[in-house]
PDB file of C-alpha atoms in Angstrom:
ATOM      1  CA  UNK Q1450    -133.821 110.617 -60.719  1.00  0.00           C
ATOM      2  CA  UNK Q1451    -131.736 112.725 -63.606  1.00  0.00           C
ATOM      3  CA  UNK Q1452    -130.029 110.772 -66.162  1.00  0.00           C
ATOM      4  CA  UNK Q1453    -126.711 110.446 -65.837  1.00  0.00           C
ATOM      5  CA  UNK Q1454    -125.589 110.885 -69.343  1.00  0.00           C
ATOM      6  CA  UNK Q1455    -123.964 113.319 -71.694  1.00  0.00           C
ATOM      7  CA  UNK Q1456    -122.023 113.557 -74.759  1.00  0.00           C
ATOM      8  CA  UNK Q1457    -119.388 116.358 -75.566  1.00  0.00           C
ATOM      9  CA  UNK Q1458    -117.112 116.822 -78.852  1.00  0.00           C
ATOM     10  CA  UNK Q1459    -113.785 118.406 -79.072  1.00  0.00           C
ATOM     11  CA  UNK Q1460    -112.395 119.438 -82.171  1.00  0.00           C
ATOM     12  CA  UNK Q1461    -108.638 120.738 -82.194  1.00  0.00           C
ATOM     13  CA  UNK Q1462    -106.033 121.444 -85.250  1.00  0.00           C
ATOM     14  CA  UNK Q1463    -105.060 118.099 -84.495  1.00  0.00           C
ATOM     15  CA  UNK Q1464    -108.046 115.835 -83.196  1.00  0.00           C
ATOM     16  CA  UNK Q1465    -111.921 115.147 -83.675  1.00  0.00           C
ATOM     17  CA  UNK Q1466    -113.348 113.340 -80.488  1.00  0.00           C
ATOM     18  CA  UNK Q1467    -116.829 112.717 -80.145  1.00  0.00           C
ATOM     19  CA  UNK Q1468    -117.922 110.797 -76.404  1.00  0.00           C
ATOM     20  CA  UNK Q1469    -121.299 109.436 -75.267  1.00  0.00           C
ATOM     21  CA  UNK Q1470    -121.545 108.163 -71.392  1.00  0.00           C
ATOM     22  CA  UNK Q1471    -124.053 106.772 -69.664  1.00  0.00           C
ATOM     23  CA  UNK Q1472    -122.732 105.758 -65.724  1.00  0.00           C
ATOM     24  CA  UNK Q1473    -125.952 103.910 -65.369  1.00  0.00           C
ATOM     25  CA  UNK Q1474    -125.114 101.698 -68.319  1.00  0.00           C
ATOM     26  CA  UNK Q1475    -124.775  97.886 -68.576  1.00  0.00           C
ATOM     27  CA  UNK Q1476    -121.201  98.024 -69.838  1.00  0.00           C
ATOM     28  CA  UNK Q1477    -121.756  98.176 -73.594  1.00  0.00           C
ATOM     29  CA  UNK Q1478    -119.133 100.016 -75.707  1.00  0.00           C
ATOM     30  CA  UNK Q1479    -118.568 101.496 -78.951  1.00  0.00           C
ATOM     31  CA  UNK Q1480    -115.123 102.515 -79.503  1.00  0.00           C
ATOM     32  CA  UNK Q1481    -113.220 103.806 -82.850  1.00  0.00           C
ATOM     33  CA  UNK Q1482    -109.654 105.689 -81.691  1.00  0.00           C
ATOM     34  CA  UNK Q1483    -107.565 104.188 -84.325  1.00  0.00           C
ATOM     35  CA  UNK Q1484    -105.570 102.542 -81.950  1.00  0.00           C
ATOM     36  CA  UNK Q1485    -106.683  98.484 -80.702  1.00  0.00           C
ATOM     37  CA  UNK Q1486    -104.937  98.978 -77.325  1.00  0.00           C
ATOM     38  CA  UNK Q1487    -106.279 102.655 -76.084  1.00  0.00           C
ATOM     39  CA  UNK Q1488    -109.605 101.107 -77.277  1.00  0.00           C
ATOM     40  CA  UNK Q1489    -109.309  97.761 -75.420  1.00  0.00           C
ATOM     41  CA  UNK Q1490    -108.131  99.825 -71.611  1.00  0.00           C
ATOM     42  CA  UNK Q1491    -110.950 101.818 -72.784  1.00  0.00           C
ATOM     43  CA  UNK Q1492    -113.174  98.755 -73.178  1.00  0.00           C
ATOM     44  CA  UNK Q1493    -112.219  97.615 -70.110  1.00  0.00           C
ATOM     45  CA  UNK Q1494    -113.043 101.497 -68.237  1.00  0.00           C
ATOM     46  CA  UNK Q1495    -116.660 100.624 -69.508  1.00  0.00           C
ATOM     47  CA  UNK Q1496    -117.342  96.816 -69.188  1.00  0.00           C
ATOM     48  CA  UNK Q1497    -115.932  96.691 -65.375  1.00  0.00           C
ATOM     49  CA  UNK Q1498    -117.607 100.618 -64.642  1.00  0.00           C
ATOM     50  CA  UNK Q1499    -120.815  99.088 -66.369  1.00  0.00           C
ATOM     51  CA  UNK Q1500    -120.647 102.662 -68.263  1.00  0.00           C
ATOM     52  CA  UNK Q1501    -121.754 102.281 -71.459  1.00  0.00           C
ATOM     53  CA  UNK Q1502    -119.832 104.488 -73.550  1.00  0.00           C
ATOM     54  CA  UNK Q1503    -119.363 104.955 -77.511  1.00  0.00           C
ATOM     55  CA  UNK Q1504    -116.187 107.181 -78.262  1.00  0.00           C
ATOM     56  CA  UNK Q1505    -115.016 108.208 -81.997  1.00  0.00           C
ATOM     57  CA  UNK Q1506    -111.542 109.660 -82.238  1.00  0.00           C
ATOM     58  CA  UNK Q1507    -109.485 110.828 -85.233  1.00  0.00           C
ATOM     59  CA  UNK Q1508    -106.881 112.758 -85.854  1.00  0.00           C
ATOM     60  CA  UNK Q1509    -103.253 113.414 -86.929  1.00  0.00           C
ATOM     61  CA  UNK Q1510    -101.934 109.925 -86.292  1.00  0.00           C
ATOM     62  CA  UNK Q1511     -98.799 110.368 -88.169  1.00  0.00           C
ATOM     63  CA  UNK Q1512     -96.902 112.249 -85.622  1.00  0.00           C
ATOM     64  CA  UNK Q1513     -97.625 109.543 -82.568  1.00  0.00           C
ATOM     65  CA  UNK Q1514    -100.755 109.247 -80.278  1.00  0.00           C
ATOM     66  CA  UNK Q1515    -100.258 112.069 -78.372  1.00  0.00           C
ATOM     67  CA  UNK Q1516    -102.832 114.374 -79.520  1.00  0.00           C
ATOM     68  CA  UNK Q1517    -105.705 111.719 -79.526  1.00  0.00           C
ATOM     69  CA  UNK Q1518    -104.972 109.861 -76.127  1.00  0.00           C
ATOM     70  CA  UNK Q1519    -105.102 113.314 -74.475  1.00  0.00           C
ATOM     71  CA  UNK Q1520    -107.839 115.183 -76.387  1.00  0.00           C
ATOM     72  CA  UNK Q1521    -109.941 111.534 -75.636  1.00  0.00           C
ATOM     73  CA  UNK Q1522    -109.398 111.657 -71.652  1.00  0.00           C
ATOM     74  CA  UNK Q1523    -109.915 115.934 -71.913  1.00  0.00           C
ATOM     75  CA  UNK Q1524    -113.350 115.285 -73.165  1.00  0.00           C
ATOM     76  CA  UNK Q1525    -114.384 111.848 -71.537  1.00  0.00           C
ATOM     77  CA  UNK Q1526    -113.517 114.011 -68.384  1.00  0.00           C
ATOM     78  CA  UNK Q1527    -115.835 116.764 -69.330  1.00  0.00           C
ATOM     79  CA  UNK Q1528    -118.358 113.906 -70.163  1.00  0.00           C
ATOM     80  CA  UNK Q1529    -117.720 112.531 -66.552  1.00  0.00           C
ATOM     81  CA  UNK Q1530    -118.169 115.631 -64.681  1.00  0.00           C
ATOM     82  CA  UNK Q1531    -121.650 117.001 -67.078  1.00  0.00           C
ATOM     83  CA  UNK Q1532    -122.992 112.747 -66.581  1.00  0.00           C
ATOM     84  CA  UNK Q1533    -122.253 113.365 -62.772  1.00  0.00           C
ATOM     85  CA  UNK Q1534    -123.355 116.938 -62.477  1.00  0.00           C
ATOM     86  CA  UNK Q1535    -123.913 118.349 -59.018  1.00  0.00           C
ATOM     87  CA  UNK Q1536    -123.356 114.764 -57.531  1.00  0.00           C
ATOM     88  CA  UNK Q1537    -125.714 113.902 -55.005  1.00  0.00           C
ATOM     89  CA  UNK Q1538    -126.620 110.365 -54.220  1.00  0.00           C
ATOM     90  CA  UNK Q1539    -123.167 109.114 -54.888  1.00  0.00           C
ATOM     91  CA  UNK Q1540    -120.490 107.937 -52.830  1.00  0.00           C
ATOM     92  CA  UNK Q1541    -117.444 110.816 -52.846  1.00  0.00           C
ATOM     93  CA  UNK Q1542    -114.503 107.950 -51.784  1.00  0.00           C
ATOM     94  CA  UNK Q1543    -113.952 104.412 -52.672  1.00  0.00           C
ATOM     95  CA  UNK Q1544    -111.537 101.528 -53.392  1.00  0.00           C
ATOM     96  CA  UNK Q1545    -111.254  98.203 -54.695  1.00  0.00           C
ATOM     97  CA  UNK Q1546    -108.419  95.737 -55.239  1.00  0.00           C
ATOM     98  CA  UNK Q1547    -108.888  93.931 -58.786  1.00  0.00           C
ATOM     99  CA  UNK Q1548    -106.743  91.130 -60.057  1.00  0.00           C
ATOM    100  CA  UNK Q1549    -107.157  91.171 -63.613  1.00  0.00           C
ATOM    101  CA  UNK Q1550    -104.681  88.274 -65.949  1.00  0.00           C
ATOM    102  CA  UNK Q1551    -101.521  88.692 -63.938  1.00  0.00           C
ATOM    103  CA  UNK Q1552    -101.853  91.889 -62.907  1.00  0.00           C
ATOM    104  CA  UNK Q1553    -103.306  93.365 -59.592  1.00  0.00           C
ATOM    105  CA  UNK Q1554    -104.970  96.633 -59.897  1.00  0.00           C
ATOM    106  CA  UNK Q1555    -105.119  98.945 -56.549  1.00  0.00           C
ATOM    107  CA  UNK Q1556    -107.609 102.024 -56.554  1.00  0.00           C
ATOM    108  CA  UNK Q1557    -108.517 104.747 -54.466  1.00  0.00           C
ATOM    109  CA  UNK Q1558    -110.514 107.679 -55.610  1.00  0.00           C
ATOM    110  CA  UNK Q1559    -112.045 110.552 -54.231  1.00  0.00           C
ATOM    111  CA  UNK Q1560    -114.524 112.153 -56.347  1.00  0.00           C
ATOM    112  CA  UNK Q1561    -114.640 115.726 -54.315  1.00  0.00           C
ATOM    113  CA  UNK Q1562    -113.758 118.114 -57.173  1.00  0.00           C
ATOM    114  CA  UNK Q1563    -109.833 118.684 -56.921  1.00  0.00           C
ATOM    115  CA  UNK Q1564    -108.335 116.484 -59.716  1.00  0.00           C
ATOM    116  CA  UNK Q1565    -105.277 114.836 -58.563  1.00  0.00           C
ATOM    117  CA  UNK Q1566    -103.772 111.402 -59.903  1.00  0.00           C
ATOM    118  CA  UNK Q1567    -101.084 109.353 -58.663  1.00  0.00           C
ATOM    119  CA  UNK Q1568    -100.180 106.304 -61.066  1.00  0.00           C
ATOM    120  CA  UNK Q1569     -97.397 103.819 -61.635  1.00  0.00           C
ATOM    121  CA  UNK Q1570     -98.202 101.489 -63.762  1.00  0.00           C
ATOM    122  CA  UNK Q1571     -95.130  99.670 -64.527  1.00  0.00           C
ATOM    123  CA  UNK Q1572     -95.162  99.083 -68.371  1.00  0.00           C
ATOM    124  CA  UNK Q1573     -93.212  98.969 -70.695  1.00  0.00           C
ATOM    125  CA  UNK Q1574     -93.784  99.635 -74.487  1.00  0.00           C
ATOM    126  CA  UNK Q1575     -93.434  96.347 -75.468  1.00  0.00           C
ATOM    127  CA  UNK Q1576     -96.574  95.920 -73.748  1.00  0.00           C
ATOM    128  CA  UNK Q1577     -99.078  97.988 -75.723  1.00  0.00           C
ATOM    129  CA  UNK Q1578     -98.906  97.228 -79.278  1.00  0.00           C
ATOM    130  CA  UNK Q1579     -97.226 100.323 -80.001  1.00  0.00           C
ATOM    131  CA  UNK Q1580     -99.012 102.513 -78.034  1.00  0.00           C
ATOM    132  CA  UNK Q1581     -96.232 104.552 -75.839  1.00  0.00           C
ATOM    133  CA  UNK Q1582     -96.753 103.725 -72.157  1.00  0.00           C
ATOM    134  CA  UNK Q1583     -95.971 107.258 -71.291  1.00  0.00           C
ATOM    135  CA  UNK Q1584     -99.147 107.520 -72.299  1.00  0.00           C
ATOM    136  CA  UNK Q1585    -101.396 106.061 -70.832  1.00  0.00           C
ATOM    137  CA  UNK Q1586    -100.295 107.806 -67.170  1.00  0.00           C
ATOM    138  CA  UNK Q1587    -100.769 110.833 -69.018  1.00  0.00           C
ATOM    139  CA  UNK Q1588    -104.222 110.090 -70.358  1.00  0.00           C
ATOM    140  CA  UNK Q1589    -104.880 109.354 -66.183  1.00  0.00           C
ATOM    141  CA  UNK Q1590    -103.181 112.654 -65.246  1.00  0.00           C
ATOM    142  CA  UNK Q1591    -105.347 114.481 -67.753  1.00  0.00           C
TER     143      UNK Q1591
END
Protein backbone atom coordinates (compact mmCIF):
# COMPACT_ATOMS: atom_id res chain seq x y z
CA UNK A 1 0.00 0.00 0.00
CA UNK A 2 1.42 3.79 -0.88
CA UNK A 3 1.97 6.03 1.94
CA UNK A 4 -0.34 8.41 2.45
CA UNK A 5 1.79 11.33 3.26
CA UNK A 6 3.14 14.55 1.86
CA UNK A 7 4.39 17.83 2.79
CA UNK A 8 4.01 21.10 0.65
CA UNK A 9 5.28 24.83 1.47
CA UNK A 10 3.78 28.01 0.35
CA UNK A 11 5.56 31.08 0.49
CA UNK A 12 3.59 34.42 -0.38
CA UNK A 13 4.54 38.35 0.17
CA UNK A 14 2.68 37.83 3.17
CA UNK A 15 3.01 34.15 4.62
CA UNK A 16 5.56 31.15 5.06
CA UNK A 17 3.58 27.80 5.62
CA UNK A 18 5.27 24.68 5.78
CA UNK A 19 2.64 21.27 6.29
CA UNK A 20 3.51 17.60 6.91
CA UNK A 21 0.40 14.95 6.85
CA UNK A 22 0.28 11.65 7.38
CA UNK A 23 -3.77 10.28 7.19
CA UNK A 24 -2.49 7.04 8.53
CA UNK A 25 -1.16 8.74 11.63
CA UNK A 26 -1.95 8.15 15.34
CA UNK A 27 -3.08 11.72 15.94
CA UNK A 28 0.19 13.37 16.95
CA UNK A 29 0.63 17.09 16.13
CA UNK A 30 3.10 19.71 15.82
CA UNK A 31 1.67 23.01 15.35
CA UNK A 32 3.38 26.70 15.38
CA UNK A 33 0.73 29.39 13.56
CA UNK A 34 1.21 32.10 16.00
CA UNK A 35 -2.16 31.96 16.98
CA UNK A 36 -3.29 29.32 20.31
CA UNK A 37 -6.85 29.00 18.92
CA UNK A 38 -6.25 28.21 14.93
CA UNK A 39 -3.65 25.82 16.47
CA UNK A 40 -5.95 24.16 19.06
CA UNK A 41 -9.18 23.55 16.00
CA UNK A 42 -6.17 22.48 14.24
CA UNK A 43 -5.16 20.12 17.05
CA UNK A 44 -8.34 18.90 17.23
CA UNK A 45 -8.50 18.24 12.90
CA UNK A 46 -5.53 15.83 13.80
CA UNK A 47 -6.15 14.12 17.23
CA UNK A 48 -9.97 13.12 16.25
CA UNK A 49 -8.73 12.42 12.16
CA UNK A 50 -5.78 10.41 13.86
CA UNK A 51 -3.69 12.51 11.12
CA UNK A 52 -0.63 13.28 12.40
CA UNK A 53 0.29 16.53 11.16
CA UNK A 54 3.17 19.19 12.03
CA UNK A 55 2.30 22.71 10.46
CA UNK A 56 4.70 25.96 10.79
CA UNK A 57 3.10 29.23 9.81
CA UNK A 58 4.42 32.81 9.86
CA UNK A 59 3.74 35.73 8.47
CA UNK A 60 2.53 39.37 8.53
CA UNK A 61 0.53 39.16 11.74
CA UNK A 62 0.19 42.79 12.20
CA UNK A 63 -2.53 43.40 9.79
CA UNK A 64 -5.01 40.45 11.30
CA UNK A 65 -4.97 36.63 10.56
CA UNK A 66 -6.16 36.72 7.33
CA UNK A 67 -3.26 35.91 5.29
CA UNK A 68 -2.08 32.93 7.54
CA UNK A 69 -5.53 31.17 8.27
CA UNK A 70 -6.02 31.06 4.47
CA UNK A 71 -2.52 30.42 3.07
CA UNK A 72 -2.59 27.39 6.08
CA UNK A 73 -5.97 25.67 4.74
CA UNK A 74 -4.58 26.52 0.74
CA UNK A 75 -1.69 24.31 1.44
CA UNK A 76 -3.03 21.69 4.07
CA UNK A 77 -5.55 21.23 1.10
CA UNK A 78 -2.86 20.62 -1.40
CA UNK A 79 -1.29 18.32 1.33
CA UNK A 80 -4.75 16.49 1.53
CA UNK A 81 -5.29 15.93 -2.03
CA UNK A 82 -1.07 14.83 -2.88
CA UNK A 83 -1.52 12.38 0.85
CA UNK A 84 -4.78 11.04 -0.88
CA UNK A 85 -3.62 10.94 -4.45
CA UNK A 86 -5.68 8.98 -6.93
CA UNK A 87 -7.89 7.67 -3.98
CA UNK A 88 -8.61 4.18 -4.19
CA UNK A 89 -9.40 2.11 -1.18
CA UNK A 90 -11.21 4.89 0.52
CA UNK A 91 -14.64 5.58 1.22
CA UNK A 92 -15.87 8.77 -1.21
CA UNK A 93 -19.04 9.78 1.42
CA UNK A 94 -19.41 9.77 5.09
CA UNK A 95 -20.89 11.33 8.26
CA UNK A 96 -20.73 11.40 11.84
CA UNK A 97 -22.51 13.30 14.60
CA UNK A 98 -19.85 14.39 17.39
CA UNK A 99 -20.73 16.06 20.64
CA UNK A 100 -17.72 17.68 21.70
CA UNK A 101 -17.99 20.17 25.40
CA UNK A 102 -21.35 21.69 24.65
CA UNK A 103 -21.30 21.70 21.28
CA UNK A 104 -22.69 19.12 18.69
CA UNK A 105 -20.79 18.82 15.56
CA UNK A 106 -22.82 17.48 12.29
CA UNK A 107 -20.69 16.31 9.16
CA UNK A 108 -21.21 15.16 5.84
CA UNK A 109 -18.53 14.97 3.26
CA UNK A 110 -18.09 13.75 -0.03
CA UNK A 111 -14.64 13.36 -1.09
CA UNK A 112 -15.41 13.09 -5.12
CA UNK A 113 -13.24 15.98 -6.38
CA UNK A 114 -15.67 19.11 -6.64
CA UNK A 115 -14.86 21.26 -3.53
CA UNK A 116 -17.92 22.62 -2.07
CA UNK A 117 -18.49 23.65 1.74
CA UNK A 118 -21.48 24.58 3.52
CA UNK A 119 -20.78 25.81 7.25
CA UNK A 120 -22.52 27.68 10.02
CA UNK A 121 -20.87 27.59 12.83
CA UNK A 122 -22.49 29.98 15.07
CA UNK A 123 -19.61 31.90 16.85
CA UNK A 124 -19.01 34.69 17.88
CA UNK A 125 -15.59 36.48 18.41
CA UNK A 126 -15.72 36.44 21.86
CA UNK A 127 -15.25 32.89 21.42
CA UNK A 128 -11.80 32.52 19.87
CA UNK A 129 -9.31 34.40 21.74
CA UNK A 130 -9.12 36.94 19.21
CA UNK A 131 -9.13 35.02 16.35
CA UNK A 132 -12.07 36.57 13.98
CA UNK A 133 -14.78 33.92 13.54
CA UNK A 134 -15.20 35.00 10.00
CA UNK A 135 -12.46 33.09 9.78
CA UNK A 136 -12.54 30.12 10.49
CA UNK A 137 -15.68 29.45 7.77
CA UNK A 138 -13.35 30.88 5.46
CA UNK A 139 -10.39 28.67 6.28
CA UNK A 140 -13.38 25.67 5.58
CA UNK A 141 -14.45 27.37 2.32
CA UNK A 142 -10.84 27.50 1.20
Amino acid sequence: MRSRTAKKTRKTGETDICVAINLDGQGKYNLQTGNGMFDHLLAQLSRHGLIDLDMSASGDIEVGWHHIVEDTAIALGNAIEEAVGDGRGITRMGHAFVPLDEALAMVALDFGGRGHSAVDLGLSDSDLGGLPAQLIDHFMDT
